[in-house]
XYZ file of C-alpha atoms in Angstrom:
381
model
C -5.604 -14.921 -21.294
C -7.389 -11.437 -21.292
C -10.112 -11.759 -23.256
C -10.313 -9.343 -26.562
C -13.278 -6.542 -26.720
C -14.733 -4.426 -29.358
C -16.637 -1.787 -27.575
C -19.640 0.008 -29.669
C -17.778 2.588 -30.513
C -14.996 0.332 -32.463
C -17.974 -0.649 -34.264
C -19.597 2.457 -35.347
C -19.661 1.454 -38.956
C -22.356 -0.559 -38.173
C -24.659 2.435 -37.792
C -22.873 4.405 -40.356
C -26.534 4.804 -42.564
C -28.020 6.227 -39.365
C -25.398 9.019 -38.849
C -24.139 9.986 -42.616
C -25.279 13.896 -42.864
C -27.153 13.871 -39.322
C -26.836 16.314 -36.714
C -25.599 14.111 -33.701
C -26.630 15.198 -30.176
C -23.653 13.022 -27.431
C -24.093 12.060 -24.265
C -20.462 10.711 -22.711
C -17.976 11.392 -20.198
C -14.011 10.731 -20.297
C -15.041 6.836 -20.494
C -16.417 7.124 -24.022
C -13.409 6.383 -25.930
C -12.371 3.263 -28.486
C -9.972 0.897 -28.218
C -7.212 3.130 -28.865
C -7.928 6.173 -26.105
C -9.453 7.630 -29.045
C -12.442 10.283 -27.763
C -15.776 9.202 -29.127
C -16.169 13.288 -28.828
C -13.082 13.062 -31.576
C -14.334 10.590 -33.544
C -17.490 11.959 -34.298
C -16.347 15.276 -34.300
C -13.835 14.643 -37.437
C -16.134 12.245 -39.253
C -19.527 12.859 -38.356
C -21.118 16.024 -37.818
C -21.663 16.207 -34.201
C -23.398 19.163 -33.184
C -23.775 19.213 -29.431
C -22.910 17.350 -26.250
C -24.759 16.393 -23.615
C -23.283 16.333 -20.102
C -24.171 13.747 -16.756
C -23.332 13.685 -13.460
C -19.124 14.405 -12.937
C -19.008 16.629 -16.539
C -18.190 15.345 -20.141
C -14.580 15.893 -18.894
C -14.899 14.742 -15.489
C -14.207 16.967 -13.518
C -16.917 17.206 -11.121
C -17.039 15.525 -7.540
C -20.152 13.436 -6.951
C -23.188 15.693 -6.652
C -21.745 18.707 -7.740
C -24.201 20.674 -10.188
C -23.355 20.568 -14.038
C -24.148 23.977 -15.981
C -24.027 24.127 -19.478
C -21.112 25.543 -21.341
C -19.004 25.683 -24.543
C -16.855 22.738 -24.944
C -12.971 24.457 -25.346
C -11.765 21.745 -27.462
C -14.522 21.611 -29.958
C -16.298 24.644 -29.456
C -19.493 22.985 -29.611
C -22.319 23.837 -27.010
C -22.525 21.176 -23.810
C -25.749 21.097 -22.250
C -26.467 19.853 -18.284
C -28.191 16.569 -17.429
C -27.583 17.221 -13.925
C -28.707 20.009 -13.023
C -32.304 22.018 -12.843
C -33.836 19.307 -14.758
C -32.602 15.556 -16.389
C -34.705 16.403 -19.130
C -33.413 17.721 -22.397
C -35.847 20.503 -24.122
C -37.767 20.213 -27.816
C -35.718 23.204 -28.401
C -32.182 21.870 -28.099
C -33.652 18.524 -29.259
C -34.889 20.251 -32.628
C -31.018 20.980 -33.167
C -30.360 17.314 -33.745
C -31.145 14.663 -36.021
C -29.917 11.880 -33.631
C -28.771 11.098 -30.167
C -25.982 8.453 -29.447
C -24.805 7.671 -25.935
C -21.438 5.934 -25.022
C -20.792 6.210 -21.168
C -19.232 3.414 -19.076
C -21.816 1.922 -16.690
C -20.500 0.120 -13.098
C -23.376 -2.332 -12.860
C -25.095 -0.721 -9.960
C -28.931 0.537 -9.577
C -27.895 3.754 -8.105
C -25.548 5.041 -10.698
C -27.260 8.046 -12.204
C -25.696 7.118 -16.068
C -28.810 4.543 -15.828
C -31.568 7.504 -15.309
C -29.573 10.241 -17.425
C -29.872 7.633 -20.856
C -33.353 6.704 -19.485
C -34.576 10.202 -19.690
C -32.557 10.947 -23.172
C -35.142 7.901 -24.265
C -37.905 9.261 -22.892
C -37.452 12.309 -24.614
C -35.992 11.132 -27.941
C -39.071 9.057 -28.507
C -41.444 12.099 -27.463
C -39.847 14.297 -30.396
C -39.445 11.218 -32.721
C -35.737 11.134 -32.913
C -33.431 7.587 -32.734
C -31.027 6.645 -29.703
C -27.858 5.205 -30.203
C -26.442 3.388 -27.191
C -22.737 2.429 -28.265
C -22.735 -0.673 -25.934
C -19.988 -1.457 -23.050
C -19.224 -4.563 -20.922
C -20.487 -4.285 -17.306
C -17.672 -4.030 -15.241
C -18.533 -6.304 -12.650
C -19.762 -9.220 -14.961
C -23.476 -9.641 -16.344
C -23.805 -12.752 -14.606
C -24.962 -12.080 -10.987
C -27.814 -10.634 -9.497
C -27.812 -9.206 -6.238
C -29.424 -6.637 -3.418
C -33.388 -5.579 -3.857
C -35.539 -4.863 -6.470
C -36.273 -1.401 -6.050
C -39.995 -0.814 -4.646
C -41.627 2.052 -6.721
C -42.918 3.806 -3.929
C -38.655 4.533 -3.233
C -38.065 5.751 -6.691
C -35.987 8.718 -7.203
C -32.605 9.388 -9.071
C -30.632 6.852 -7.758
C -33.468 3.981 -8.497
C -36.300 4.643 -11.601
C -37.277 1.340 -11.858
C -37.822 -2.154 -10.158
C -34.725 -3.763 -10.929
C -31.746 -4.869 -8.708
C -29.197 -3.363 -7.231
C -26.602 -5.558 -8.820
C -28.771 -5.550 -12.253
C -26.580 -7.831 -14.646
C -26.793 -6.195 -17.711
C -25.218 -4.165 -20.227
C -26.128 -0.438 -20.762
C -26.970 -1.565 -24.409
C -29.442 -4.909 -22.682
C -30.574 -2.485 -19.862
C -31.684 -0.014 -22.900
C -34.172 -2.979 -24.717
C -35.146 -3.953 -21.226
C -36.365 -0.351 -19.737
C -37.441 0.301 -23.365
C -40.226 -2.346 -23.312
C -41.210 -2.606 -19.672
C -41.256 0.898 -19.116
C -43.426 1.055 -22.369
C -41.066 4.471 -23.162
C -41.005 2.524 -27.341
C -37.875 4.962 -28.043
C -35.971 4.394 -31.784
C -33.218 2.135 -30.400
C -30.289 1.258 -32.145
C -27.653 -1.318 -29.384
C -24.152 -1.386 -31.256
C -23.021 -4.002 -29.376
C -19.911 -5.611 -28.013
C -17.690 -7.815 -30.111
C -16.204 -10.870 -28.316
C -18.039 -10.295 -24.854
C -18.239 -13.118 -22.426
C -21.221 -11.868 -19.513
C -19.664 -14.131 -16.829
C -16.364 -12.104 -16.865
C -15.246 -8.723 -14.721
C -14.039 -5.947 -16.753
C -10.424 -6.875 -15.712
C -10.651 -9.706 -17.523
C -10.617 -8.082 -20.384
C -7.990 -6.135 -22.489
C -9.940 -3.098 -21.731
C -7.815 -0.015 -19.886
C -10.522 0.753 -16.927
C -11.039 4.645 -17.507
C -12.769 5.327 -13.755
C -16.258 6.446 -14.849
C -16.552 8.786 -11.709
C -14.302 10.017 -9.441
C -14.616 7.475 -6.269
C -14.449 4.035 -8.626
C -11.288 3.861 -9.039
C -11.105 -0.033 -9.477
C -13.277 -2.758 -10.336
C -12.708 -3.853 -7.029
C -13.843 -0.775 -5.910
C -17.127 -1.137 -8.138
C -18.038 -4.873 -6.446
C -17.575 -3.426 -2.839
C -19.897 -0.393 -4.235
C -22.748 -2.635 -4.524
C -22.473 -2.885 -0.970
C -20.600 -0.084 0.800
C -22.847 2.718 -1.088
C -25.400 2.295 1.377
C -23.411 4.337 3.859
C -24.210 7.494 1.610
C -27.248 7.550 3.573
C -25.289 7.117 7.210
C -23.434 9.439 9.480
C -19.988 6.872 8.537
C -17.630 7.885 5.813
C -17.829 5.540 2.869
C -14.104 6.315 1.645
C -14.437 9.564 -0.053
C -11.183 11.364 0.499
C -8.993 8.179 0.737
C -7.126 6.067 -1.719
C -9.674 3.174 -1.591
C -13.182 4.935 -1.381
C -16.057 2.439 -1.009
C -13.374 -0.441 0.153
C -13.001 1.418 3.193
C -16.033 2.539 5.205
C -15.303 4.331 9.372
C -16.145 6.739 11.538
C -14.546 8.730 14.367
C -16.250 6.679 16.887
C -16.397 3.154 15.261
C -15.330 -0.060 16.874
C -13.583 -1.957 14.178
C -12.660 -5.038 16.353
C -16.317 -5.564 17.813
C -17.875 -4.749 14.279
C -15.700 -6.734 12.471
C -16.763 -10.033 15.037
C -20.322 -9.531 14.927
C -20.102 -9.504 10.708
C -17.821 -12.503 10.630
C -20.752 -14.017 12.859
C -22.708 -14.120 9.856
C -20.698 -16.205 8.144
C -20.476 -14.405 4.935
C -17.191 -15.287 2.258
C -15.027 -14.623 -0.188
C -13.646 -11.448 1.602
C -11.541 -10.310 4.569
C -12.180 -7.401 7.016
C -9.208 -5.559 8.453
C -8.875 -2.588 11.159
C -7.295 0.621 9.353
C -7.418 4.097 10.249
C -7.562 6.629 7.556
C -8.403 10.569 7.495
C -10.874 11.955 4.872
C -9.202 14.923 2.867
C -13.134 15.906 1.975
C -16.690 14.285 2.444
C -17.729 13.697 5.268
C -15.626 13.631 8.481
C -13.098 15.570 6.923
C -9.587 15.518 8.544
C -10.861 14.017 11.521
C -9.273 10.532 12.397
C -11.549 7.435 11.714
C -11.330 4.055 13.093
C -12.806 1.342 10.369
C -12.604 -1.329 8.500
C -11.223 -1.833 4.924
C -12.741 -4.608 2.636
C -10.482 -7.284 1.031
C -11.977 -9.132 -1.640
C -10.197 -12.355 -1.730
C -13.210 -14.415 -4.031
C -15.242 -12.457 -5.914
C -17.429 -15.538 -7.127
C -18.099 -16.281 -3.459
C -18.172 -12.756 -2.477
C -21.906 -11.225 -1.968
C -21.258 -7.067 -1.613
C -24.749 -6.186 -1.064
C -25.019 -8.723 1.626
C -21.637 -7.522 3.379
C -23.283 -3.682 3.042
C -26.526 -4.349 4.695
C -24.634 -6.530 7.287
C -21.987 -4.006 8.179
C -24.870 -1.611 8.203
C -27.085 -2.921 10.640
C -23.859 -4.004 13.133
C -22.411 -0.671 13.032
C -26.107 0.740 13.761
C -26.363 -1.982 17.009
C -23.040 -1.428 18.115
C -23.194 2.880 17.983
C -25.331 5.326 19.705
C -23.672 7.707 17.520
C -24.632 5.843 14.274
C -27.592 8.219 12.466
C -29.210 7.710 9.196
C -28.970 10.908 7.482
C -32.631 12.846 6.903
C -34.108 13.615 3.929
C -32.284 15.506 1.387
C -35.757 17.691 1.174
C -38.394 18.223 2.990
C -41.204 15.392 2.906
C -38.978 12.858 0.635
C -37.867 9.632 1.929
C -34.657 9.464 3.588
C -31.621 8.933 1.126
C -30.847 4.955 2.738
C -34.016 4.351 1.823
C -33.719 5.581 -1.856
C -30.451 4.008 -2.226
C -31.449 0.164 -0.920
C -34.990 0.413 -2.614
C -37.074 -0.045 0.494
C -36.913 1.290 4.054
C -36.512 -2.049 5.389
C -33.195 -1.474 7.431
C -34.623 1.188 9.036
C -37.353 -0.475 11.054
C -36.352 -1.218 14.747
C -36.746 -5.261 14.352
C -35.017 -5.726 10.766
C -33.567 -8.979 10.306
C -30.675 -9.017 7.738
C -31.121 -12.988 6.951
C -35.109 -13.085 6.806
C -34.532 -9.590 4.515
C -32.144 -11.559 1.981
C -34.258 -14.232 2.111
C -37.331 -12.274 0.971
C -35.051 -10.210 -1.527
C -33.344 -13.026 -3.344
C -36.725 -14.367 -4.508
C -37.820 -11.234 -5.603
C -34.489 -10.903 -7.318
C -35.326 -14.419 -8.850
C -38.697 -12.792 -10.587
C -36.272 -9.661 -12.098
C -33.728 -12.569 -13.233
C -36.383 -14.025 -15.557
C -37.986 -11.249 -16.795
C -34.375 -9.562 -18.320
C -34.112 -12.913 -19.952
C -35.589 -11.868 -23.436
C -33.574 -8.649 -23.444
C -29.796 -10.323 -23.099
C -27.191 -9.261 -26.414
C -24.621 -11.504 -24.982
């Protein structure tokens, strides 16, 4: 049996004092909607008086391919001003901010470290609490459960856009828990208000649920596609396509001169579970290696409780790396920064000539053990 949800924005109500005759400031994309497809842009729209919206990576609409710059425009449908949170600057100015009352976010998270949603409400904290002004984070499930914790805890010396703070890569929390968590630790003491979730159960995937999955960007288009992520994202920092421009992007990672059948034994020689690997052959319409013919593998995920994705990521990492002169990590995406692998796994561990996947998980899941208890006083659920 599917078990029944009440996002945050089914339960606005409960912050109904808070918004009554304020100008509201949004933050959402085409996942902020309530349990009837009903646009939290709408909602407020018709009974609040929302003023301005506030735009992360992909566009309000979503639109926008990974990466691609966000400018500010007029919304069409509401005629309301949309300003850029990916662009020039994450910031948001004391100018725009002084045309608000109160900010209120409601964007569906995936559950990984390297999703930019996690910096973009960060920074709307930050600068909420600089002018004085309360956050509202309508709270979501996490779509991959709240239950396990995976990867590396980011080293601060690696932080960047894709990785603020020294928490996992699979982080186990809500957006609403990862809110309380950031706003204590990270001493940012922002106005928060968590409407949370009605009925949610941490252990469970968002399948699970009687949720429709809305894709929160354009390359996660299931929840299976969202587990592998926690893995497979690692090759945005490689020369080998991670799936953009193909039907299963992050579930299928390749290159024109891979060697499925030799990478595919040296990862099963690990002895990893609760997936299958399988030879395919796939051409990218964009991203990298476009049109060119790749040889890879595609993931199968045949036990997600048994299934570890980060461990599978690193693992098919470093084999494809052994295996392929032609295998490059990708440089810097500036001058004197840290190369983007790096940014993306937290450390540059993989990089180094004698990295050892199993002493490296070894080390990780302890430090991952240390992040586990410290979210402890911050769980809603």
């Amino acid at each position: 049996m599917k078990q029944k949800l009440m996002c945050g924005i089914d339960n606005l109500d409960q912050v109904k004092e808070i918004l009554t005759n304020k100008r509201i400031g949004l933050i959402t994309n085409p996942t902020g909607v309530n349990k009837s497809l009903q646009s939290t842009i709408d909602i407020l729209h018709m009974e609040y008086n929302l003023a301005c919206m506030f735009s992360p990576e992909h566009g309000v609409r979503g639109d926008l391919q990974a990466g691609d710059k966000v400018e500010s425009y007029d919304d069409p449908k509401t005629n309301l001003p949309v300003y850029s949170l990916y662009g020039h600057t994450p910031h948001i100015s004391d100018e725009i901010l002084d045309t608000i009352d109160v900010m209120i976010f409601d964007i569906q998270d995936v559950g990984a470290r390297f999703y930019t949603y996690l910096y973009t409400l960060a920074y709307a904290m930050e600068d909420c609490a600089r002018v004085g002004k309360p956050l509202v984070v309508l709270d979501r499930p996490n779509p991959i459960g709240g239950a396990k914790i995976e990867g590396t805890v980011l080293d601060p010396a690696f932080k960047s856009f894709v990785g603020r703070f020294p928490i996992a890569t699979r982080y186990g929390l809500t957006m609403g828990e990862y809110a309380q968590y950031i706003n204590k630790e990270q001493n940012i003491n922002a106005n928060l208000h968590i409407v949370k979730i009605n009925g949610y159960d941490r252990t469970k995937y968002y399948d699970e649920t009687d949720l429709v999955w809305i894709s929160p960007s354009p390359n996660l288009p299931t929840i299976d596609s969202c587990i592998a992520y926690i893995g497979t994202c690692l090759f945005e920092g490689t020369n080998v396509s991670e799936g953009r421009g193909t039907t299963k992007p992050f579930e299928t990672i390749g290159a024109p001169w891979m060697n499925a059948q030799k990478v595919i034994e040296m990862v099963n020689g690990y002895g990893l579970k609760g997936f299958l690997l399988r030879e395919t052959y796939f051409k990218p319409t964009f991203s990298k290696h476009q049109d060119q013919l790749c040889c890879g593998v595609q993931i199968h995920i045949i036990n997600r409780d048994g299934f570890e994705p980060f461990k599978l990521g690193v693992v098919l990492v470093n084999s494809i790396r052994k295996l392929h002169s032609e295998f490059e990590f990708l440089a810097p995406l500036k001058e004197g920064a840290n190369p983007f692998i790096d940014l993306l796994l937290g450390t540059d561990s993989i990089r180094k000539d004698n990295f050892d996947p199993i002493a490296f998980f070894a080390e990780q899941e302890e430090k991952c053990k240390t992040y586990q208890e410290s979210i402890q006083p911050y769980l809603l659920y």
